Short mmCIF file of N, CA and C and ligand atoms in Angstrom, two decimals:
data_model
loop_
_atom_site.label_atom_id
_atom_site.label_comp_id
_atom_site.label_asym_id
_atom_site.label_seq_id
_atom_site.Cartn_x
_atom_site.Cartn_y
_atom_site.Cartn_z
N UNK A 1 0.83 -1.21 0.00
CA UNK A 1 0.00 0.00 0.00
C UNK A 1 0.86 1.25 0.00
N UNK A 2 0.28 2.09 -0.80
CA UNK A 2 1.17 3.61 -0.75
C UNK A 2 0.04 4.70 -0.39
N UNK A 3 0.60 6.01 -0.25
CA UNK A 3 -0.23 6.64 0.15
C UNK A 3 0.22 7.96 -0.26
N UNK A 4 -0.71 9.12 -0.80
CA UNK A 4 -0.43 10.20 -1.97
C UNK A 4 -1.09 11.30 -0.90
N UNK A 5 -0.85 11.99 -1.57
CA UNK A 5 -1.91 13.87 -0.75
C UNK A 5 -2.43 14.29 -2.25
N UNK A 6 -3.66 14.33 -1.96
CA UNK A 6 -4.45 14.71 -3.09
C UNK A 6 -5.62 15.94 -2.78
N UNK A 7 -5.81 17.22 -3.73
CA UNK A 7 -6.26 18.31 -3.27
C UNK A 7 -7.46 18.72 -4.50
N UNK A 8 -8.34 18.81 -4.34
CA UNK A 8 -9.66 19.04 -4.88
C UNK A 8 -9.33 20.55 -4.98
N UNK A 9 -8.40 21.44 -5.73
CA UNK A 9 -8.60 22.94 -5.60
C UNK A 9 -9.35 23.44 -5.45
N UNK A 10 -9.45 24.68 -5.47
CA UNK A 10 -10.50 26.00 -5.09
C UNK A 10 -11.56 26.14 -6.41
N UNK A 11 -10.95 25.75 -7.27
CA UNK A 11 -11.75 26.19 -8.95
C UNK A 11 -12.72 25.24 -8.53
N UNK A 12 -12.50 23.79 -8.89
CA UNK A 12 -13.31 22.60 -8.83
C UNK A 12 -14.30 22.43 -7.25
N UNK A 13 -14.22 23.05 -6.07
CA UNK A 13 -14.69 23.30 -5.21
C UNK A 13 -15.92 24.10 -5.43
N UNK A 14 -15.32 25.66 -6.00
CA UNK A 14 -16.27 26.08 -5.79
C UNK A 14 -17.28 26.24 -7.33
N UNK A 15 -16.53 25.25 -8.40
CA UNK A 15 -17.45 24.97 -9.54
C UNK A 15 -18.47 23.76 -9.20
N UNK A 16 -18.32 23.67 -7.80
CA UNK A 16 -19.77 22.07 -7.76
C UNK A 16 -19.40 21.12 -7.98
N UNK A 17 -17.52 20.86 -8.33
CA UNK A 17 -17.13 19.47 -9.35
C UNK A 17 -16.71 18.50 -7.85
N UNK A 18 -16.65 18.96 -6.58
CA UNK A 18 -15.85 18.16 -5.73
C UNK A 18 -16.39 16.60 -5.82
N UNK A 19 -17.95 16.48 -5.53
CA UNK A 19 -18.37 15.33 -5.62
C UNK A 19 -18.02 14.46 -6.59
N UNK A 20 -18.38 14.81 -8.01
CA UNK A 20 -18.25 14.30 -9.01
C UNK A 20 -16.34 13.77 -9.11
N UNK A 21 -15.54 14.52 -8.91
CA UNK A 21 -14.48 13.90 -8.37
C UNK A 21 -13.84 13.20 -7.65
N UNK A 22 -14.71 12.93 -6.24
CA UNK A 22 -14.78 12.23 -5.16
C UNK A 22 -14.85 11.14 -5.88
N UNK A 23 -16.27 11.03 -6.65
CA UNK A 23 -16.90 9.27 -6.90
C UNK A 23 -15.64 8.81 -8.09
N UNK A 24 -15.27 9.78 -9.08
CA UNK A 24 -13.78 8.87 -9.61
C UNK A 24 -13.22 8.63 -9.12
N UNK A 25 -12.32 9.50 -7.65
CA UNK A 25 -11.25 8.74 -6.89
C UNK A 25 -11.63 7.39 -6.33
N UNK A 26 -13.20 7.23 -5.52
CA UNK A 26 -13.49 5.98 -5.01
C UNK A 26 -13.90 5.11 -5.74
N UNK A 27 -14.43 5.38 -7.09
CA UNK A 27 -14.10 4.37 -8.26
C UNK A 27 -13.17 3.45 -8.95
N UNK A 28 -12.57 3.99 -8.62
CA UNK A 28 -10.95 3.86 -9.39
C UNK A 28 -10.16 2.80 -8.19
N UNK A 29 -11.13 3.01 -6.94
CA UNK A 29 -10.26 1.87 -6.35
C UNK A 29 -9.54 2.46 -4.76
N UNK A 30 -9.57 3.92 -5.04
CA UNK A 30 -8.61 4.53 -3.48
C UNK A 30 -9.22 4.85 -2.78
N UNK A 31 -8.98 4.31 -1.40
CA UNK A 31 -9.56 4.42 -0.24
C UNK A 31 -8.96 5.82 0.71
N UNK A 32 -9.93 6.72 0.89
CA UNK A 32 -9.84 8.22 1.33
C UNK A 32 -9.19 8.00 2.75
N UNK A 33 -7.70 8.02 3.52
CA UNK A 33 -7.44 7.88 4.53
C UNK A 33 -7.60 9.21 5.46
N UNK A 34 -7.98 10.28 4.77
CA UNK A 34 -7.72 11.43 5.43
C UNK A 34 -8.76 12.60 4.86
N UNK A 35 -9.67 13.44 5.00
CA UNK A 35 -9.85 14.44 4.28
C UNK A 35 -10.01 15.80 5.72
N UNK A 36 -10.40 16.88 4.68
CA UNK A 36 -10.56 18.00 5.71
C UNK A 36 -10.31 19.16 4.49
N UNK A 37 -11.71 20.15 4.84
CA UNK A 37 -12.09 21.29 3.74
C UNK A 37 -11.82 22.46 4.34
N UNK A 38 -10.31 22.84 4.16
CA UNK A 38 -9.60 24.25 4.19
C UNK A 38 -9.31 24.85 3.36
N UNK A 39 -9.25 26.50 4.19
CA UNK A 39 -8.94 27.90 2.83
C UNK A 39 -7.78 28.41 3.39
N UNK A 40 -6.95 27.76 2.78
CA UNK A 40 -5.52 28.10 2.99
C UNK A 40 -5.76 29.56 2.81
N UNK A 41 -4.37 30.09 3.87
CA UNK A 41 -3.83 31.32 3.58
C UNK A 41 -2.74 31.68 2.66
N UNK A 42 -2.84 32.73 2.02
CA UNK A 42 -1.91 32.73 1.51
C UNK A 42 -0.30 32.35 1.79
N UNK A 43 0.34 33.01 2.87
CA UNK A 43 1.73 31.92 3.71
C UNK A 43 1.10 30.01 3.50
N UNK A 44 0.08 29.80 3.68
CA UNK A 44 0.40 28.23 3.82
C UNK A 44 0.28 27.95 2.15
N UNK A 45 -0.30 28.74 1.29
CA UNK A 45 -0.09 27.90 0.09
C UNK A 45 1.19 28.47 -0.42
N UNK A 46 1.92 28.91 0.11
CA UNK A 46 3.21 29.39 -0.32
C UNK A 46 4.21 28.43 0.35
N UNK A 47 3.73 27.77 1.38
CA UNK A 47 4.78 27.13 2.30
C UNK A 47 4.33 25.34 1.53
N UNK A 48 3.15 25.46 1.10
CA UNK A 48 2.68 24.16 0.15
C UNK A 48 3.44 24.03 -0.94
N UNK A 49 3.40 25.46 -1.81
CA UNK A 49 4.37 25.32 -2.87
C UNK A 49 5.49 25.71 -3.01
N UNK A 50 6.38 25.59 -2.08
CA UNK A 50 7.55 26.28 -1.67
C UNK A 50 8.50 25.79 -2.83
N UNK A 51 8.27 24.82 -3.49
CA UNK A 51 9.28 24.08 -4.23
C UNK A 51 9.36 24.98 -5.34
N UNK A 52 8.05 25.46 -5.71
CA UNK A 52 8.14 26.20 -6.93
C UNK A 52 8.03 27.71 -7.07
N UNK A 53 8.67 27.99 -5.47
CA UNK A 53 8.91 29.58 -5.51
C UNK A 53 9.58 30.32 -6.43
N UNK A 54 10.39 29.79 -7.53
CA UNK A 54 11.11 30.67 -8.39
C UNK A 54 10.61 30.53 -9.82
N UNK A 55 9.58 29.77 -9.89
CA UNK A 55 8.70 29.51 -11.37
C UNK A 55 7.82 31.02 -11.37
N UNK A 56 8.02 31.55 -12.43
CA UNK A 56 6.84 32.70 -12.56
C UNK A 56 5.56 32.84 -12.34
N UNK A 57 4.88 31.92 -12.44
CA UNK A 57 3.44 31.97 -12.07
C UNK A 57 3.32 31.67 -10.29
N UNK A 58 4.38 31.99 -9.66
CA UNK A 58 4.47 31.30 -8.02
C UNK A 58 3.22 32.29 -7.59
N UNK A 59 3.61 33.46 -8.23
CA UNK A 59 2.52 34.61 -6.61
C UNK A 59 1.12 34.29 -7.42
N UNK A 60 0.90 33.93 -8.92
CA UNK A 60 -0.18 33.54 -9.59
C UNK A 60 -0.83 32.38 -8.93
N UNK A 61 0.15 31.63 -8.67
CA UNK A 61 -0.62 30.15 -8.35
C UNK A 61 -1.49 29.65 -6.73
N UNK A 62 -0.13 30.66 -5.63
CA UNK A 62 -0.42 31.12 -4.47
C UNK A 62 -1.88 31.57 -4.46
N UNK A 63 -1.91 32.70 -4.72
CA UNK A 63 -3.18 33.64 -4.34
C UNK A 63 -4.40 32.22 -4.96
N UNK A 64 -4.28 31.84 -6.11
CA UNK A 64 -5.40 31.04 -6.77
C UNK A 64 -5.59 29.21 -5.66
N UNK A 65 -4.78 29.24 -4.95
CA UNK A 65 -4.30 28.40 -3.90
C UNK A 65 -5.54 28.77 -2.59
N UNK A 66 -5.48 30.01 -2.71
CA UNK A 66 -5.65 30.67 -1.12
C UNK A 66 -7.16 31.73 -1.67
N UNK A 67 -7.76 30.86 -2.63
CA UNK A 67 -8.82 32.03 -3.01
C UNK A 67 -9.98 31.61 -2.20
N UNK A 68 -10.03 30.31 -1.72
CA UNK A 68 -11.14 29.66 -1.84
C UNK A 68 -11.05 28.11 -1.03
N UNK A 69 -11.94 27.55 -0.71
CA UNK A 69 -11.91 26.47 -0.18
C UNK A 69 -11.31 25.26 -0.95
N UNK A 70 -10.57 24.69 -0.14
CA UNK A 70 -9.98 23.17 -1.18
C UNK A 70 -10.20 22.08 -0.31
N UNK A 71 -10.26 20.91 -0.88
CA UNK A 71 -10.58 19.92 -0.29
C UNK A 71 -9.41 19.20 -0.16
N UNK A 72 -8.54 18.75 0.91
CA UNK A 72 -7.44 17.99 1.15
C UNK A 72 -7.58 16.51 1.65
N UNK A 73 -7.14 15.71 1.19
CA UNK A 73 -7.02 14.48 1.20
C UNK A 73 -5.79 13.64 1.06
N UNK A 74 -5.56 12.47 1.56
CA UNK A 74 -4.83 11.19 1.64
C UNK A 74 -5.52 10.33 1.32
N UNK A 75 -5.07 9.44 0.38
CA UNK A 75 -5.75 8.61 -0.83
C UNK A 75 -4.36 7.52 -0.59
N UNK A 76 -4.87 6.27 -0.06
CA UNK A 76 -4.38 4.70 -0.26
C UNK A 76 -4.61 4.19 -1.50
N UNK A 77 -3.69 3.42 -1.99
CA UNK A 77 -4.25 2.40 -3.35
C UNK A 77 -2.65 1.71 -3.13
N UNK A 78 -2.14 0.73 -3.79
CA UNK A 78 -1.30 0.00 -4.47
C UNK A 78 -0.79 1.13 -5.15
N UNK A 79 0.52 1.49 -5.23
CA UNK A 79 1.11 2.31 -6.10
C UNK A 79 0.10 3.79 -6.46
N UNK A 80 0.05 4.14 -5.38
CA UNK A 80 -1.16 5.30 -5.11
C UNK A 80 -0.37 6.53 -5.76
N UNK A 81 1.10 7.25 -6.22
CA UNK A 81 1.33 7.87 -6.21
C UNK A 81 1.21 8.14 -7.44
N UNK A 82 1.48 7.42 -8.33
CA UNK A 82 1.64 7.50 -9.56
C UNK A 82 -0.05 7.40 -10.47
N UNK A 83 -0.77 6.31 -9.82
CA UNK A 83 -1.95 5.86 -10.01
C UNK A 83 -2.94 7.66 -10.18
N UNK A 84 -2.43 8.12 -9.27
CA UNK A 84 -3.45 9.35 -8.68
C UNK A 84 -3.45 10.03 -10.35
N UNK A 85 -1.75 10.29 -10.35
CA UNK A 85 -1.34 11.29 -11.17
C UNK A 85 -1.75 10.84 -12.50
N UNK A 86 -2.29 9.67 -12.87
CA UNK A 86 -2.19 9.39 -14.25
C UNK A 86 -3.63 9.29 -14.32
N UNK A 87 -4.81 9.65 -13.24
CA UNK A 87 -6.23 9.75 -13.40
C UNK A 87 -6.60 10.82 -13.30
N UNK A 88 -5.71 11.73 -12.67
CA UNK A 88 -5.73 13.42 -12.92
C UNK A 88 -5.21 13.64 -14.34
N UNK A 89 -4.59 13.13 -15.35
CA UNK A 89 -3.91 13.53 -16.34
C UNK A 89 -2.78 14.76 -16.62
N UNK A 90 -2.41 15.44 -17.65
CA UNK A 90 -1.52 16.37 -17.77
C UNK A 90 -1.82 17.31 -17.10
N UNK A 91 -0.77 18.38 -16.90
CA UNK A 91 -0.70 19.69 -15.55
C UNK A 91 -1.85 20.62 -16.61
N UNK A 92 -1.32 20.41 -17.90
CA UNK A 92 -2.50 21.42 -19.00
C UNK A 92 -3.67 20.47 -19.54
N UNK A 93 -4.57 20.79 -19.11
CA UNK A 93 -6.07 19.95 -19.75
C UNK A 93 -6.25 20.12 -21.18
N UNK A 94 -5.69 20.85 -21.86
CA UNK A 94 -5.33 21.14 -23.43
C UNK A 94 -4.69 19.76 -23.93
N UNK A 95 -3.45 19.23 -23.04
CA UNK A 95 -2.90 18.21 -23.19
C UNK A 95 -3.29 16.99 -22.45
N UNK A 96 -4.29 16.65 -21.66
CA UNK A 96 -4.45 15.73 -20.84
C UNK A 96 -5.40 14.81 -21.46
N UNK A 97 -5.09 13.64 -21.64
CA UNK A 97 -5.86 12.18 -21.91
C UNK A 97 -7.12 12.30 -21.82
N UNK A 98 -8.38 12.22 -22.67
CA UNK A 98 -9.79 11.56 -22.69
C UNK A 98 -9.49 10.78 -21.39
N UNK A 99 -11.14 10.90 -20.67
CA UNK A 99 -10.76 10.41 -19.44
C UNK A 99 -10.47 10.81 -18.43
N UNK A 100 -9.50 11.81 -18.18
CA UNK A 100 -8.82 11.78 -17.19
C UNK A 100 -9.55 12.90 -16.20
N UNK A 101 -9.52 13.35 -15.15
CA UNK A 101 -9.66 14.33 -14.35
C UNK A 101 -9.46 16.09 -15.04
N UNK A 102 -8.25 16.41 -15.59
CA UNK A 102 -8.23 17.18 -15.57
C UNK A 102 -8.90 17.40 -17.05
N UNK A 103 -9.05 16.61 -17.78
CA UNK A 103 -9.61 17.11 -19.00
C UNK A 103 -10.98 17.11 -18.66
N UNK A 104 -11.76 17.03 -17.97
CA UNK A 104 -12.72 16.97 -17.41
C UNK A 104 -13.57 17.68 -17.06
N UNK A 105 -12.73 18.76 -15.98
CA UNK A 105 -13.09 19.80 -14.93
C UNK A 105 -11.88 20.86 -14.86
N UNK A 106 -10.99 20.43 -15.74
CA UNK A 106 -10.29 21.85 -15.25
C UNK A 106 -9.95 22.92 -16.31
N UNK A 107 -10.43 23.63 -15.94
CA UNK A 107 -10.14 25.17 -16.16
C UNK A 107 -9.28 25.71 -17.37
N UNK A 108 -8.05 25.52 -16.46
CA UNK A 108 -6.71 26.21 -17.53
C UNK A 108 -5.40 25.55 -16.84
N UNK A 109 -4.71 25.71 -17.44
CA UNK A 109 -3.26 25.13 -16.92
C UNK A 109 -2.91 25.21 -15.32
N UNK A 110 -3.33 26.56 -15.04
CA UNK A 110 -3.44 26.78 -13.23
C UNK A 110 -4.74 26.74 -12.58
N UNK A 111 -5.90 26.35 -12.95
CA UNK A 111 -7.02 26.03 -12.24
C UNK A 111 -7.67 24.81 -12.97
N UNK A 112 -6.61 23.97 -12.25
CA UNK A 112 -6.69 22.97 -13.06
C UNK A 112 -7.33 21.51 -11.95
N UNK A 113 -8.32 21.81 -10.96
CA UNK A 113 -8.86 20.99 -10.51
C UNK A 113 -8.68 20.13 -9.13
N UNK A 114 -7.12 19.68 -9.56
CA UNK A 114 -6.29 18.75 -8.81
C UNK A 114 -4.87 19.09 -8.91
N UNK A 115 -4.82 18.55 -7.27
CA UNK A 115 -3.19 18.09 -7.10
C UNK A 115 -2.65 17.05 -6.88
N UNK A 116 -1.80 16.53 -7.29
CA UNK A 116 -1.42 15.27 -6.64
C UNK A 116 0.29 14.59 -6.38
N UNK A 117 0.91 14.27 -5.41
CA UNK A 117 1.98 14.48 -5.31
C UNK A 117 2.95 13.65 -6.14
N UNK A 118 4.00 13.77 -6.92
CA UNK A 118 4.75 13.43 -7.35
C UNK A 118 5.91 12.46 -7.60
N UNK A 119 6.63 12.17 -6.54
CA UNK A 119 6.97 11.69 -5.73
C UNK A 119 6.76 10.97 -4.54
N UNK A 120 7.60 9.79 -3.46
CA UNK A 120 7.42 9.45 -2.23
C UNK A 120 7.95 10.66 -1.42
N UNK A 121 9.03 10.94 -1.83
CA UNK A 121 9.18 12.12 -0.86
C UNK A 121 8.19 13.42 -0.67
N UNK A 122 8.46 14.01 -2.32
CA UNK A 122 7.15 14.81 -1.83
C UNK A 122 5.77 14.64 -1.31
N UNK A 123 5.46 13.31 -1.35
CA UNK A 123 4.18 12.96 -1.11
C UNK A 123 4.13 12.76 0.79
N UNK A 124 5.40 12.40 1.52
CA UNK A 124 5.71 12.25 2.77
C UNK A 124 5.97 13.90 3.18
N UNK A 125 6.06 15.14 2.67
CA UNK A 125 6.22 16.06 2.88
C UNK A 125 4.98 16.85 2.83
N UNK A 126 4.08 16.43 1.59
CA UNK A 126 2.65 17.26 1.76
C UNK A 126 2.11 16.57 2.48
N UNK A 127 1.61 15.35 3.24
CA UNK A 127 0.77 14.63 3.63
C UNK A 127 1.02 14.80 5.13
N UNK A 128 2.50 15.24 5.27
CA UNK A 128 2.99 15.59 6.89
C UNK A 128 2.67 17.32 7.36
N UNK A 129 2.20 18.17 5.54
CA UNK A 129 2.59 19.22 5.68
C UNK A 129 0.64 19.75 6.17
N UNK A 130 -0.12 18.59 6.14
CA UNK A 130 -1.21 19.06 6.33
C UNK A 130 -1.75 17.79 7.28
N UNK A 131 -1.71 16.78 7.43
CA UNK A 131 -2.23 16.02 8.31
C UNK A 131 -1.17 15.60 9.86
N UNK A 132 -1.40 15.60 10.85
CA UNK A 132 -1.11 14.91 11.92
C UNK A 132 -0.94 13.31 11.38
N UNK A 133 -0.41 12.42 12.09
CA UNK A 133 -0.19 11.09 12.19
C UNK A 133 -1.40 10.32 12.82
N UNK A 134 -2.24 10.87 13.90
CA UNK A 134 -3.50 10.68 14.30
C UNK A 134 -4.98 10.56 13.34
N UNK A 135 -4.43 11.93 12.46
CA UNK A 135 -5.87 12.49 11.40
C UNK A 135 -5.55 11.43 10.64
N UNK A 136 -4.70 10.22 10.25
CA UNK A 136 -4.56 9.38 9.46
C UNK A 136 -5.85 8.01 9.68
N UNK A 137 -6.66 7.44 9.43
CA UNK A 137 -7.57 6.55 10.05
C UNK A 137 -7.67 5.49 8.52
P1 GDP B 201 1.47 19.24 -11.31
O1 GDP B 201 2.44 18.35 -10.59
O2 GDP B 201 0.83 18.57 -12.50
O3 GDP B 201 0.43 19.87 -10.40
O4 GDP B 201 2.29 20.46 -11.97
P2 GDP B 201 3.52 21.35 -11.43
O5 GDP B 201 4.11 20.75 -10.17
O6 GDP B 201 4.45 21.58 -12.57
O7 GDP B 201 2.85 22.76 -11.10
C1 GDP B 201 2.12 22.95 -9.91
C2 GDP B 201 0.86 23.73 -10.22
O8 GDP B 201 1.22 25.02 -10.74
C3 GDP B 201 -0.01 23.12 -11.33
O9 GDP B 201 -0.86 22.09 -10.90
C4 GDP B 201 -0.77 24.34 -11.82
O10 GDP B 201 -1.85 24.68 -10.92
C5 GDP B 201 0.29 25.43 -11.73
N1 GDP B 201 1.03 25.59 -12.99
C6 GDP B 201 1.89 24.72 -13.58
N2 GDP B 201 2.42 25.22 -14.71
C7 GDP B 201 1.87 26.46 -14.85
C8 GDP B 201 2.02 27.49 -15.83
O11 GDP B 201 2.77 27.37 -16.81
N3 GDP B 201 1.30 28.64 -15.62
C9 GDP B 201 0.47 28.79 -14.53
N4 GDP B 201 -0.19 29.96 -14.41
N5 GDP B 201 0.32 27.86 -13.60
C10 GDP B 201 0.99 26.70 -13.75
#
């Protein structure tokens, strides 16, 4: 079993899509170990995306981070990390697979629905960076 941090953004929140996203993730097989519906501040979605503080769209992506309610989650499956990312599809929904999440519901290249972590490490870094070891069930 692996275990991912997965984020229902602010766009798809407050476009009505959360549900309809919900029932693909629990479709697909992943069992929700964690959720909880916060409006980040701006500092915490900056301290979320800290990695990509020197990409140009950082103070773009921040504020669109911190506009609005997001839905945060930890998602179990077998090879959950990768699994997530390839049912969300490409970062641009222009480019993302029939099918997938983001061709779906998202927006534009930055309101693009979902997050999902990348990596084990990064995925042990967002999942620590918003849940307790307790909130895990
Ligand atoms: P992800 O792993 O697919 O989420 O993509 P990245 O880690 O590369 O980027 C993080 C987030 O930044 C994306 O999910 C988008 O919300 C946003 N983003 C990525 N590339 C761009 C871009 O070129 N322009 C803008 N405005 N936002 C972007």
């Amino acid at each position: 079993m692996e275990r991912t941090l997965a984020i229902i953004k602010p766009d798809a929140v407050a476009g009505r899509k959360a549900g309809r996203i919900l029932d693909r993730i629990e479709s697909a097989g992943f069992r929700v170990a964690a959720m909880t519906l916060m409006h980040l501040s701006r500092a915490e979605a900056e301290g979320f995306y800290a990695v990509h503080r020197a990409r140009p769209f950082f103070g773009s992506l921040t504020e669109f981070m911190a506009s609005g309610p997001a839905l945060v989650m930890v998602l179990e499956a077998p090879d959950a990390i990768k699994k997530w990312r390839t049912l969300m599809g490409a970062t641009d929904p222009a480019k993302a697979d029939a099918g997938t999440i983001r061709k779906e519901f998202a927006e534009s290249i930055e309101r693009n629905a979902t997050h999902g972590s990348d990596a084990p490490d990064t995925a042990a870094f967002e999942i620590g960076y918003f849940f307790a070891g307790m909130e895990l069930v």
